[in-house]
Short mmCIF file of C-alpha atoms in Angstrom, two decimals:
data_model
loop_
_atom_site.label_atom_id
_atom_site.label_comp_id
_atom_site.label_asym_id
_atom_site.label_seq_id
_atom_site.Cartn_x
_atom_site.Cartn_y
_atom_site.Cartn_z
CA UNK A 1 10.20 14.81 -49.70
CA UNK A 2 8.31 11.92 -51.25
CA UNK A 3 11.75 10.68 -51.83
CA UNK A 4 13.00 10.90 -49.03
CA UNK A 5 9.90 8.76 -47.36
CA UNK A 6 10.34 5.94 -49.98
CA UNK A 7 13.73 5.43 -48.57
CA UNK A 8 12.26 5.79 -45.15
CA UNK A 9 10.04 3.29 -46.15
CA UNK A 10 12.59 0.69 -47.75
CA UNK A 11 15.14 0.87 -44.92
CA UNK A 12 12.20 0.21 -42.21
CA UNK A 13 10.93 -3.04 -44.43
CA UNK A 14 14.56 -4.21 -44.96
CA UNK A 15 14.67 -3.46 -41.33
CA UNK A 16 11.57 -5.55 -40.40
CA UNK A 17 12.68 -8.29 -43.07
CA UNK A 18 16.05 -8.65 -41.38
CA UNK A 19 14.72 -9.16 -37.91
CA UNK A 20 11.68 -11.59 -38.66
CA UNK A 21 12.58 -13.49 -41.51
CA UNK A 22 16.47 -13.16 -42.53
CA UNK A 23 18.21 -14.58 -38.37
CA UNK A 24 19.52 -17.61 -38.55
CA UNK A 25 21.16 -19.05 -36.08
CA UNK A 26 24.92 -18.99 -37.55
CA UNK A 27 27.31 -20.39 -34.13
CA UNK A 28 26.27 -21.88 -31.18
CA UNK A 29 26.87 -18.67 -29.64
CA UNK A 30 23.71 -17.44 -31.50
CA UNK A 31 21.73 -20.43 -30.02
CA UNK A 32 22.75 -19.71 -26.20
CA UNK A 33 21.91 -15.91 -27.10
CA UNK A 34 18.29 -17.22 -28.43
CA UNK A 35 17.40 -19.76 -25.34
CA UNK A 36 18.60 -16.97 -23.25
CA UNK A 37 16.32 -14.39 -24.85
CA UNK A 38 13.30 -16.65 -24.62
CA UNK A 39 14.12 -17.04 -20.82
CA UNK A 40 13.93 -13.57 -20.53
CA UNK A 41 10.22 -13.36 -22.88
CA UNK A 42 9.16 -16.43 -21.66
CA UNK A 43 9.51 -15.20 -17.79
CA UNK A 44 7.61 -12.10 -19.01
CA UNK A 45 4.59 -14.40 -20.47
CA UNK A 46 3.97 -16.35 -17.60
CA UNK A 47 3.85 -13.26 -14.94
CA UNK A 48 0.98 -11.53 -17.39
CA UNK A 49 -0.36 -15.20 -17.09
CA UNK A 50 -0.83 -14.84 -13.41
CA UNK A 51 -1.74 -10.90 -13.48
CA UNK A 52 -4.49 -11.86 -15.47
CA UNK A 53 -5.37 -14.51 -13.91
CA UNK A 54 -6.15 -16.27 -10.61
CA UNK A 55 -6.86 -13.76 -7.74
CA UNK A 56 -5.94 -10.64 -9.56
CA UNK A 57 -8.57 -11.66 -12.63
CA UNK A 58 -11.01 -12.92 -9.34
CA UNK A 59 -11.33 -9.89 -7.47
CA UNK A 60 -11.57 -7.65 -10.92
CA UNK A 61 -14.70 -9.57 -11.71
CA UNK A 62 -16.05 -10.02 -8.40
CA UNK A 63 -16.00 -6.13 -8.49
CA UNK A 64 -18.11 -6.21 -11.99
CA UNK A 65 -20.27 -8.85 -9.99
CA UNK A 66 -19.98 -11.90 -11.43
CA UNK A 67 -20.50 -14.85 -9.62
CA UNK A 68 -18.17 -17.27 -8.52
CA UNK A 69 -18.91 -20.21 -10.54
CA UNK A 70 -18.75 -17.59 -13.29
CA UNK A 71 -15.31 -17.18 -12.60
CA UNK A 72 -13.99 -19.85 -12.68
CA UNK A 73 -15.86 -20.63 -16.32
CA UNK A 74 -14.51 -17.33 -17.43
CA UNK A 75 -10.88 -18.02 -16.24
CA UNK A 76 -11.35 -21.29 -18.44
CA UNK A 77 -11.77 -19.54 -21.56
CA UNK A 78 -8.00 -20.00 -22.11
CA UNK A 79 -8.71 -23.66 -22.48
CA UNK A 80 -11.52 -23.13 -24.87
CA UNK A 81 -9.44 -20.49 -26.67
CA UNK A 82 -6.78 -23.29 -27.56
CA UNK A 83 -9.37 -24.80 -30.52
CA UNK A 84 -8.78 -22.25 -32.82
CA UNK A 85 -5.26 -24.07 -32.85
CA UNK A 86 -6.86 -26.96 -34.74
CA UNK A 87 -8.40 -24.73 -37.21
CA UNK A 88 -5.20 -23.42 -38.41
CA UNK A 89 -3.10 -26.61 -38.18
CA UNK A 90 -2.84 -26.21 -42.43
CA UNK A 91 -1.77 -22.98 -42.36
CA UNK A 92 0.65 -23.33 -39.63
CA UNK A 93 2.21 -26.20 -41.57
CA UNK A 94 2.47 -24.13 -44.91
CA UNK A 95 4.70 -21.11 -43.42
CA UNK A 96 8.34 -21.40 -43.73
CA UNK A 97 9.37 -19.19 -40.72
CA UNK A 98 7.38 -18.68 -36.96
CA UNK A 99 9.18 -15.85 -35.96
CA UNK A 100 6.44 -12.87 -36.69
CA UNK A 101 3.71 -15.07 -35.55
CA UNK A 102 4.95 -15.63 -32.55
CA UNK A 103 5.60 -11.79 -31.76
CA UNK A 104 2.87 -10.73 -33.61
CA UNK A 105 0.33 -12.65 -31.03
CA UNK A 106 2.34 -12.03 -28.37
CA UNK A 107 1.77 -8.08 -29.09
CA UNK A 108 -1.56 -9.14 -28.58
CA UNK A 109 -1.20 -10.29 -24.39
CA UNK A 110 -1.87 -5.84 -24.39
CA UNK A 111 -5.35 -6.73 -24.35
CA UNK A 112 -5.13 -8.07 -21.08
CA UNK A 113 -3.66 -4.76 -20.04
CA UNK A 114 -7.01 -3.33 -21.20
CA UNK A 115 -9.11 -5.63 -19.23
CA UNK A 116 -7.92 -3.89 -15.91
CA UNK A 117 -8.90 -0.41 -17.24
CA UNK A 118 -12.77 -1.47 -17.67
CA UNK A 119 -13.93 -0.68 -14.17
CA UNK A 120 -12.99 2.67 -15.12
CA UNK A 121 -16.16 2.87 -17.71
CA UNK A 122 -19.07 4.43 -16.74
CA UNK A 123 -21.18 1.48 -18.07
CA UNK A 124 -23.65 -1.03 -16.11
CA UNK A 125 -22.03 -4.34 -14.62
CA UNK A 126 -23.56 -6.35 -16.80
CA UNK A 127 -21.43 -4.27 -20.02
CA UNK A 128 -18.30 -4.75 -17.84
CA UNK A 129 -18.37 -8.14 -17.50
CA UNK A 130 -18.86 -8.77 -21.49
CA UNK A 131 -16.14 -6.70 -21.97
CA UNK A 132 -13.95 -8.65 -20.00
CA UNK A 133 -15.49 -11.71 -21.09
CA UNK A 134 -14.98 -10.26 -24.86
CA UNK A 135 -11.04 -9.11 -24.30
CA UNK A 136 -9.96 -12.20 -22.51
CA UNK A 137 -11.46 -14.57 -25.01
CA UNK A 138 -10.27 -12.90 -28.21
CA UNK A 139 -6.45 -12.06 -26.10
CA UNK A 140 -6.60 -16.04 -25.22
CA UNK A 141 -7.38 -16.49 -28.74
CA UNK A 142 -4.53 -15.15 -30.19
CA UNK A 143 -1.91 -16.19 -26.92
CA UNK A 144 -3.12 -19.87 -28.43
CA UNK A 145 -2.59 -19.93 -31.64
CA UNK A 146 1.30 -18.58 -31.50
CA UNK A 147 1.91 -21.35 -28.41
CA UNK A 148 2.45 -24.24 -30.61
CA UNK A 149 4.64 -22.48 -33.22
CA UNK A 150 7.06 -20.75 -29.95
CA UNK A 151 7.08 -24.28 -28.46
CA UNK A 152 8.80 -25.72 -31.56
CA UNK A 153 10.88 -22.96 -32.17
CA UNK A 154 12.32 -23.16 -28.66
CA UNK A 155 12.20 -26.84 -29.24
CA UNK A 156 14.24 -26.58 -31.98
CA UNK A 157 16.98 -24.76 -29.91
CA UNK A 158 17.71 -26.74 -27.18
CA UNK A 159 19.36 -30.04 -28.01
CA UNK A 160 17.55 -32.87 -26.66
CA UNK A 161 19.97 -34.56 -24.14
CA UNK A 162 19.95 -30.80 -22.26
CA UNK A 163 16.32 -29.74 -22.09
CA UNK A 164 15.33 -31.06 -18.90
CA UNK A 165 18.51 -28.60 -17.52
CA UNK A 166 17.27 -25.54 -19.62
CA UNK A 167 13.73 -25.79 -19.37
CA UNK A 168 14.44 -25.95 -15.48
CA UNK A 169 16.32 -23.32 -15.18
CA UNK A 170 14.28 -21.11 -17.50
CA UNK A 171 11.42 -22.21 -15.08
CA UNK A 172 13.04 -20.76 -12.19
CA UNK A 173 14.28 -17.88 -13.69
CA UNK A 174 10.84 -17.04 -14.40
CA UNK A 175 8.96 -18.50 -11.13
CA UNK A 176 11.47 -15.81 -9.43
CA UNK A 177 10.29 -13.34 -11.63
CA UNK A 178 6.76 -14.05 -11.63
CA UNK A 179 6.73 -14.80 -7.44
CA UNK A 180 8.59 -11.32 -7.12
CA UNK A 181 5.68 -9.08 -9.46
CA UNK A 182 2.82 -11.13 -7.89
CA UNK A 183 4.30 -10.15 -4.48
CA UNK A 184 4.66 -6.75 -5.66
CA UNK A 185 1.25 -6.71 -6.88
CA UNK A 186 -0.28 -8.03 -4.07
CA UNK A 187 0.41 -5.62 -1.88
CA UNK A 188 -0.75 -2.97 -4.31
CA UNK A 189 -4.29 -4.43 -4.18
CA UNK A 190 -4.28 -4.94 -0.60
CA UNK A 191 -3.22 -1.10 -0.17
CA UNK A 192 -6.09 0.00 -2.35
CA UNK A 193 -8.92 -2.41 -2.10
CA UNK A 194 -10.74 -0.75 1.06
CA UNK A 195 -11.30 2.77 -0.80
CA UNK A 196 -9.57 2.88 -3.93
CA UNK A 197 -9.10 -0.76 -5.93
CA UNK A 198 -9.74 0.90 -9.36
CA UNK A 199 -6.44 2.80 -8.51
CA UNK A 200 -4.93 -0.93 -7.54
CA UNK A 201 -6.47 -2.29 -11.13
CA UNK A 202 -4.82 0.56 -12.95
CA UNK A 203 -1.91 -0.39 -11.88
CA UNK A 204 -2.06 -4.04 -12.20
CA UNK A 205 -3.05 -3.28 -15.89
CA UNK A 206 -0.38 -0.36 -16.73
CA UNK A 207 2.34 -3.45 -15.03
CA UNK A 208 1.18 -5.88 -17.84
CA UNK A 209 1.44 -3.35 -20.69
CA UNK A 210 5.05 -3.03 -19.98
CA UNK A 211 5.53 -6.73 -19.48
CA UNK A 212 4.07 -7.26 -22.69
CA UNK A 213 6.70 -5.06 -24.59
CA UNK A 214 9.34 -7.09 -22.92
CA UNK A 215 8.09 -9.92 -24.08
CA UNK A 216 7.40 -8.97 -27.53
CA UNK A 217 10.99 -7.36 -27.52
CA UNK A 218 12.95 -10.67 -26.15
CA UNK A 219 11.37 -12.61 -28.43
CA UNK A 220 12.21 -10.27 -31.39
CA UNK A 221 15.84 -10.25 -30.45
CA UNK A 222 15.71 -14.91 -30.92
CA UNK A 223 16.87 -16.34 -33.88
CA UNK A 224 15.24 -19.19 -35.78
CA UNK A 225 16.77 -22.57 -37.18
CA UNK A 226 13.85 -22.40 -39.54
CA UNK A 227 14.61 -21.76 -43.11
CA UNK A 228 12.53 -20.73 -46.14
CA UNK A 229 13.56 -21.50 -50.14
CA UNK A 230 17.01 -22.60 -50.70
CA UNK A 231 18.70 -22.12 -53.65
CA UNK A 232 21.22 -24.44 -55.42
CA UNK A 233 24.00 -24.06 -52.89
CA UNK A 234 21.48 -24.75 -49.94
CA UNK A 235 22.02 -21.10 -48.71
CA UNK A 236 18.17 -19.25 -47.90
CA UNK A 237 16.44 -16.58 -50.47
CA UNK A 238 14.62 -13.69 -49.50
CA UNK A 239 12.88 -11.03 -51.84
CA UNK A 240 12.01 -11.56 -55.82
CA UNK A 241 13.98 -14.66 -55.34
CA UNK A 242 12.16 -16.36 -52.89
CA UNK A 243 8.84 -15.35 -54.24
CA UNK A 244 9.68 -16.37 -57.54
CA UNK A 245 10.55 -19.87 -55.87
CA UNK A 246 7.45 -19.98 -54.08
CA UNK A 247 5.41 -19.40 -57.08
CA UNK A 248 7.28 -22.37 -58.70
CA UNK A 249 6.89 -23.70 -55.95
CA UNK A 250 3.31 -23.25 -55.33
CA UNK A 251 1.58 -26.28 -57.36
CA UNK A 252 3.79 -29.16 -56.38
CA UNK A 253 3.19 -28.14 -52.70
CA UNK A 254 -0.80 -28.15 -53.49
CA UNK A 255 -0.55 -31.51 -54.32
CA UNK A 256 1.14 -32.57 -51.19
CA UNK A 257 -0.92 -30.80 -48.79
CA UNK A 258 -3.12 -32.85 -46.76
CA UNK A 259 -6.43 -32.35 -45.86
CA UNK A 260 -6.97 -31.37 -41.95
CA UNK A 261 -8.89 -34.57 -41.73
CA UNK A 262 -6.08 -36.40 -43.55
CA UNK A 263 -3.58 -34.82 -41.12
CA UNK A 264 -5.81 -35.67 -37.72
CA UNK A 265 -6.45 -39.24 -39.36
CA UNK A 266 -2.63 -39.68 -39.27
CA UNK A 267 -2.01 -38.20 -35.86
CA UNK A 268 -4.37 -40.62 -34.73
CA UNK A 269 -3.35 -43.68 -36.26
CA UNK A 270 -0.26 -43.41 -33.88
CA UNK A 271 0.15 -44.96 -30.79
CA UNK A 272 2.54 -42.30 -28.83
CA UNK A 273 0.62 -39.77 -30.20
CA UNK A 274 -2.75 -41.06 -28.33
CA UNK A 275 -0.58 -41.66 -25.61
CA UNK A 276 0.08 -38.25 -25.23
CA UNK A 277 -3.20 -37.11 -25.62
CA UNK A 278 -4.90 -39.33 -23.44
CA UNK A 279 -2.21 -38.06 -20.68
CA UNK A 280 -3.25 -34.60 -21.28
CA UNK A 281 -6.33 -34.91 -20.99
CA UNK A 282 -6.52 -36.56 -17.84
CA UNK A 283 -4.47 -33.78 -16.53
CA UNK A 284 -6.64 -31.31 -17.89
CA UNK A 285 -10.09 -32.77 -16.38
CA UNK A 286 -8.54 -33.48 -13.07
CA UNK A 287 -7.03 -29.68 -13.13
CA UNK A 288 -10.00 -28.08 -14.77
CA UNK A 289 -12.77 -29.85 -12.81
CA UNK A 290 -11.45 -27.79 -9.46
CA UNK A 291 -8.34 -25.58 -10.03
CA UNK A 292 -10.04 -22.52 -11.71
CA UNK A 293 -12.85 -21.93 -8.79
CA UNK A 294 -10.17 -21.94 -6.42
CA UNK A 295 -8.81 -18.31 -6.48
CA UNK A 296 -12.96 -17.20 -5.95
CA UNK A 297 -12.93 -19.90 -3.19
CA UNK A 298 -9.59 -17.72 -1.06
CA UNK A 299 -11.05 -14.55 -2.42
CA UNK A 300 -14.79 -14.88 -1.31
CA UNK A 301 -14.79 -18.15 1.29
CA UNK A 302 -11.94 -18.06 3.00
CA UNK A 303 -11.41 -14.43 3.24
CA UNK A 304 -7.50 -14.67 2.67
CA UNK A 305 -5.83 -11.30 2.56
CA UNK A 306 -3.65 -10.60 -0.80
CA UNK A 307 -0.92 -9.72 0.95
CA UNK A 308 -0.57 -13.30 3.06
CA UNK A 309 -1.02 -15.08 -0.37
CA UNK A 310 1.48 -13.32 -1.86
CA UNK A 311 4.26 -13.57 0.55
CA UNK A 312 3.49 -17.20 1.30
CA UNK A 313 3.76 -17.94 -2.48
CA UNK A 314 7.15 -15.38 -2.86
CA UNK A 315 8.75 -17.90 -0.01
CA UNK A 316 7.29 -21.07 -1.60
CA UNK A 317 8.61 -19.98 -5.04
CA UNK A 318 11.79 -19.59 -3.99
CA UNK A 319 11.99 -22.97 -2.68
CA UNK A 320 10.41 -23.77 -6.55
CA UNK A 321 13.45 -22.09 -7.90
CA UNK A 322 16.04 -23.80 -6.01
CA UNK A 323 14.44 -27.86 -6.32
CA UNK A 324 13.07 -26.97 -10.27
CA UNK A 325 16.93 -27.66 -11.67
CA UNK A 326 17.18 -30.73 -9.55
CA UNK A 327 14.06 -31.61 -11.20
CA UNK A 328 15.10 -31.28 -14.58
CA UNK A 329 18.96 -33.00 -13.94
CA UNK A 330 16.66 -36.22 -12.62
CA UNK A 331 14.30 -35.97 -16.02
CA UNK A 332 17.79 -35.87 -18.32
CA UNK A 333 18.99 -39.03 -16.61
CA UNK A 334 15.70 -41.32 -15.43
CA UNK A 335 13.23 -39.88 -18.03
CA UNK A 336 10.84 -36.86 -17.97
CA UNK A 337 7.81 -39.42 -17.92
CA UNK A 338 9.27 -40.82 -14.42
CA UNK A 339 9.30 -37.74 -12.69
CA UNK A 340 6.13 -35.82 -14.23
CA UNK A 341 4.45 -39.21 -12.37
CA UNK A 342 5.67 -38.12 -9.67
CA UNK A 343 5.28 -34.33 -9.43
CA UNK A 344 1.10 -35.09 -10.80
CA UNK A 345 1.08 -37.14 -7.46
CA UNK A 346 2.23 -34.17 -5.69
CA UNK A 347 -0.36 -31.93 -7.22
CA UNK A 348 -2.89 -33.94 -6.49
CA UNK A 349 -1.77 -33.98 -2.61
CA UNK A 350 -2.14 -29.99 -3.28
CA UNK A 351 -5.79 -30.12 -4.42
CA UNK A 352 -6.43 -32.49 -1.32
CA UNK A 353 -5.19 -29.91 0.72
CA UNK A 354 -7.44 -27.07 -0.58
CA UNK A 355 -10.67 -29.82 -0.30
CA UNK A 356 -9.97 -30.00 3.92
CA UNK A 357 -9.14 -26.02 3.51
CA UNK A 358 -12.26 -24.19 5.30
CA UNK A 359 -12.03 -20.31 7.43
CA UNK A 360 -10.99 -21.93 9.86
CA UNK A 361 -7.97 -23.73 8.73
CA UNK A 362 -7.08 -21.52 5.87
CA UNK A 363 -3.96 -19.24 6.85
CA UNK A 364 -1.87 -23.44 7.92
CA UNK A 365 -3.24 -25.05 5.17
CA UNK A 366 -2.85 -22.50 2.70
CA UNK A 367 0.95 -22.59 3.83
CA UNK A 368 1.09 -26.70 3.65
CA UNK A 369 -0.99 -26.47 0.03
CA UNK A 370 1.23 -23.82 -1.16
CA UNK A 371 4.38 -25.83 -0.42
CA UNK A 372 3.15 -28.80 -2.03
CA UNK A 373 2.07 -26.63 -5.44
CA UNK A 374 5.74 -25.33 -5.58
CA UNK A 375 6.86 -28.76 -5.30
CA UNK A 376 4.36 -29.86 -7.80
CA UNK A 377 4.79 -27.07 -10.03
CA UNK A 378 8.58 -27.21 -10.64
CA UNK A 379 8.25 -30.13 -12.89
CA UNK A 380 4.50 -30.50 -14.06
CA UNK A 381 4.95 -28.24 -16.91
CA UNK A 382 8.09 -29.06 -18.11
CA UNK A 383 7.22 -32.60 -17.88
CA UNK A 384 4.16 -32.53 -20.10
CA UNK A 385 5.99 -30.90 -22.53
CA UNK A 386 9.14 -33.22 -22.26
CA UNK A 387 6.69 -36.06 -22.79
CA UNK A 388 5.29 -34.55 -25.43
CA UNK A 389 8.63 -33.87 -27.29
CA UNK A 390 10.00 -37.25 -26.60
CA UNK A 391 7.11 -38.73 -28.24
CA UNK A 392 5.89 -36.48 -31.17
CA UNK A 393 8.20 -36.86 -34.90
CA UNK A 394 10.29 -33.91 -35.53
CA UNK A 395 8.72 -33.00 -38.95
CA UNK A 396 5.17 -33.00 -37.02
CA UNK A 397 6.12 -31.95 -33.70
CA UNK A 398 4.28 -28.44 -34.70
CA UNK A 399 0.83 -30.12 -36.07
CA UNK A 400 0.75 -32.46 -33.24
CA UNK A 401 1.30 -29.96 -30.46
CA UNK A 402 -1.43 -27.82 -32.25
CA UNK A 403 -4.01 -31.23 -32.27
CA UNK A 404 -3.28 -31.88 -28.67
CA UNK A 405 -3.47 -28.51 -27.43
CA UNK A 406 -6.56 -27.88 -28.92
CA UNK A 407 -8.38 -31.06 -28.24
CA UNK A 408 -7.55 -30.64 -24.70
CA UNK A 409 -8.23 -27.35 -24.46
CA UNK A 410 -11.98 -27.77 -25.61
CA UNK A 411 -12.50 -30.80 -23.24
CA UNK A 412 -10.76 -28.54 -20.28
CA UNK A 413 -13.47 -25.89 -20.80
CA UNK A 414 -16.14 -28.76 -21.49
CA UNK A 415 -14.81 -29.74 -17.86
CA UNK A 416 -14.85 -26.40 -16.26
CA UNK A 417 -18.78 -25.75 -16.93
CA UNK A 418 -19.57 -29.24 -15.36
CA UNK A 419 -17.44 -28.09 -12.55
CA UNK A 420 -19.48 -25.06 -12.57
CA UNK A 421 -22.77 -26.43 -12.69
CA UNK A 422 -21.63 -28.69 -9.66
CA UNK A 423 -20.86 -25.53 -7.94
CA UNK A 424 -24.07 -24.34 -8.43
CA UNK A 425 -25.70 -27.39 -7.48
CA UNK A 426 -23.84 -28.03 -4.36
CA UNK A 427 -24.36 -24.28 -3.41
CA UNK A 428 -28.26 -24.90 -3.89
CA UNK A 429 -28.24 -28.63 -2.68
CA UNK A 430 -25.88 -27.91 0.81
CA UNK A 431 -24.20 -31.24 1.67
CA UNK A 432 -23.48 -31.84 5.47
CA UNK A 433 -21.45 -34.65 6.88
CA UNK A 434 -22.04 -35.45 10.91
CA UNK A 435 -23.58 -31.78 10.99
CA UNK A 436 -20.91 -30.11 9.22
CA UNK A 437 -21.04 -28.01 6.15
CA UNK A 438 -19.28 -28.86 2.80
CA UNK A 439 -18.61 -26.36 1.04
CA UNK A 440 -18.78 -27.07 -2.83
CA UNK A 441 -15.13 -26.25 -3.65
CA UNK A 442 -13.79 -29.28 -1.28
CA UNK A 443 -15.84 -31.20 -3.47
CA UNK A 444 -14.66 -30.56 -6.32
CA UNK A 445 -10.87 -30.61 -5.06
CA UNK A 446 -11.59 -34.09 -4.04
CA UNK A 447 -12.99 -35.39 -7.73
CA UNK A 448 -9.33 -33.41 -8.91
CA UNK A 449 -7.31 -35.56 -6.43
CA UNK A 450 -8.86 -38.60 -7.66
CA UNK A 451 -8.19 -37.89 -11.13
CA UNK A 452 -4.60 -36.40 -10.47
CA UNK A 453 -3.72 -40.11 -9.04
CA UNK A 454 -5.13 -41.48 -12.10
CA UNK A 455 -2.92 -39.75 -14.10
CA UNK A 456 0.07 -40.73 -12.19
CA UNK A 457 -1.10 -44.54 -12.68
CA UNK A 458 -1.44 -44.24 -16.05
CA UNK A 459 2.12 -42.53 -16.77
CA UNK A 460 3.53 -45.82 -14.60
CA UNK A 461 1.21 -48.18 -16.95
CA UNK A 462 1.59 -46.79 -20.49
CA UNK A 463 3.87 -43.81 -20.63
CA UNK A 464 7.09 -45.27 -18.57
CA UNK A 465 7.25 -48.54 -20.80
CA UNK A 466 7.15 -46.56 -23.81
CA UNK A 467 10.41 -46.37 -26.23
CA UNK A 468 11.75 -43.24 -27.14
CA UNK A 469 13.21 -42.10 -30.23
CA UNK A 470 16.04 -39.72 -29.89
CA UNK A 471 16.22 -36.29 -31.95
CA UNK A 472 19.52 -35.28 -32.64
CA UNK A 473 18.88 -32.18 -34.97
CA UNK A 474 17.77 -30.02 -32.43
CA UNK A 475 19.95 -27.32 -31.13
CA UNK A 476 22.49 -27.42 -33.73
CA UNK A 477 24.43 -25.29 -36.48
CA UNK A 478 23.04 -26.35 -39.66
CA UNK A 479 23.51 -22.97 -41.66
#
């Protein structure tokens, strides 16, 4: 018997070895099979993104009580979550392969599945809303630190002169996807929310659980470029061999580690690295000063119906789908930097909009905002990314997505409780104009239109005139 379970044992490891450590990428057949597999996880990662978040991760804590301004800090926890990034930039650039990282802290999204099951627990409010607090934070946490590492990995499968095409169509693949649940989802909570929501939250959180195996499962299925110890004939080692080479290995690669201060020193010193950084961040304050108090703002102020959002963002989204290629085919021949200038202008029309949004223009503008998102939206992300890829160096494209992330993402929640402590001020302190009220949100949306249009000038100013330097490793055989 005990034999028996030993062999159990060894087949499952050589099993597990196989999978996470031992796929290359052996034909460019393998490499179409990979990008299409992270399509498939990545579309499943951005609908438990919107599940729980936005509305759906609004009304769940408006039923625990918590206040709006609250919310929106809450919701901005990813941001904050994104320093742990920085922490771990040494370790990330000691491991040889990202493949179990990645899935390992994907397998981790199931906590958001658990958040939706808390209203369930016969506990006070104030419990319930630590518990979510608690869950989101650490499920943030881990989302964070396997971002940087999945980013280079699909980085490192998509040759350069093609990824505005494939990150474009991945995009719509996945807006579809994502537009299609959310619509779904919507009109799950709208069934249940006058007598029964818990049952709609249930639901919501049971919908995530099984996104998050597809995820996990795509991503398992990818191959990695990445290889570990080589021996003589350049071919990769696994097993005794490769940790006998990594023990030899071991004291020559202590001497050329550098210090994480060394290593943010460096990142520093160079100029398209600030570049990036600085174009980041302005994105980040001008979103995070007003975008996350938004989905409390429709919930709570403007009284818009789940359903109505839903459907309006379903139609916008396919629209998203069918411009986001066009998009990318424009970034692969004029420059991503180009067009992210002008899809950031775009956004920032869409946070105007929401500032002149009040009850009694909601359902038009809503429609005229949500357009504008979809337009913004098909290119914002990619483009940040694309600029970020054009300008970071291949061997520290990892380390330098990890620094900016993580700078950013402390200065986006840094942003987000100023924004809430405006909201509170502005809610205690009513402004009127001529007699009429302001609420607090359109002031906020108008300090994120201002710095949206910042942005926009600076890409034209320092990002556009800036040289970049071709990678021509990624996306090809090299086993």
């Amino acid at each position: 018997m005990s034999h028996n379970l030993n062999f159990i044992n060894q087949y499952l490891l050589a099993k597990f070895r196989r999978i996470y450590f031992m796929a290359l990428p052996e034909s460019k057949e393998d490499y179409k099979k990979s990008r299409v597999n992270y399509t498939i996880g990545d579309s499943a990662a951005q609908t438990i993104v919107q599940l729980a978040g936005g509305t759906f991760l609004a009304s769940l804590m408006t039923y625990c009580k918590i206040s709006d301004a609250n919310i929106g800090i809450i919701t901005s926890l990813a941001s904050l979550a994104a320093l742990s990034q920085i922490f771990l930039i040494q370790f990330m650039g000691r491991i040889k392969k990202y493949k179990f990282l990645v899935c390992f802290t994907s397998l981790q999204r199931i906590l958001f599945s658990t958040i939706y099951f808390i209203p369930f627990l016969n506990i006070d409010n104030r419990y319930k809303a630590i518990a979510i607090i608690v869950l989101y934070f650490i499920g943030q946490i881990f989302v964070q630190i396997g971002t940087p590492a999945s980013q280079d990995w699909i980085a490192s499968l998509v040759p350069s002169r093609l990824r505005g095409k494939y990150f474009s169509i991945k995009d719509s693949i996945a807006v579809f996807v994502v537009s299609g649940v959310m619509l779904a989802a919507g009109m799950v909570l709208d069934y249940f929310k006058a007598n029964a929501i818990r049952t709609g939250f249930f639901i919501v959180g049971l919908l995530i659980f099984i996104l998050v195996i597809i995820n996990v499962a795509a991503m398992s299925k990818m191959k990695e470029p990445r290889t570990s110890f080589l021996n003589e004939s350049g071919k990769e080692m696994h097993g005794r061999l490769a940790k006998k080479a990594k023990e030899k290995d071991a004291d020559t690669e202590k001497e050329n580690r550098k210090s994480l201060l060394k290593e943010i020193t460096e990142a520093f010193e160079n100029r398209k690295f600030r570049k990036a950084l600085i174009l980041q961040s302005l994105y980040i304050t001008g979103f995070y000063i007003s975008v996350p108090f938004v989905a409390s703002y429709q919930v709570n102020i403007l009284k818009l119906p789940y359903t109505f959002m839903m459907l309006v963002g379903f139609i916008c989204n396919l629209y998203r789908i069918y411009i986001t290629p066009k998009f990318g085919r424009m970034a692969d021949k004029y420059g991503m930097a180009r067009i992210l200038r002008y899809s950031l202008t775009i956004l920032g029309l869409n946070v105007l909009i929401i500032g002149v949004t009040v009850p009694g223009n909601a359902y038009p503008l809503h429609i005229i905002g949500s357009v504008l998102a979809s337009t913004a939206w098909a290119f914002v992300g990619i483009g940040l990314f694309g600029v970020q890829l054009d300008f970071f160096q291949s061997d520290k494209r990892m380390i330098w997505l990890s620094l900016v992330s993580s700078i950013s993402g402390l200065w986006g929640f840094l942003v987000s409780i100023v924004g809430g402590k405006l909201l509170n001020f502005f809610e205690s302190n009513p402004v009127t104009i001529y007699g009429r009220y302001i609420y607090p949100q359109q002031i906020l949306n108008i300090l994120g239109f201002l710095i949206l249009i910042g942005s926009s000038f600076y890409i034209k100013l320092r990002i556009e005139s800036e040289k970049i330097d071709t990678n021509r490793k990624d996306g090809r055989v090299s086993v």
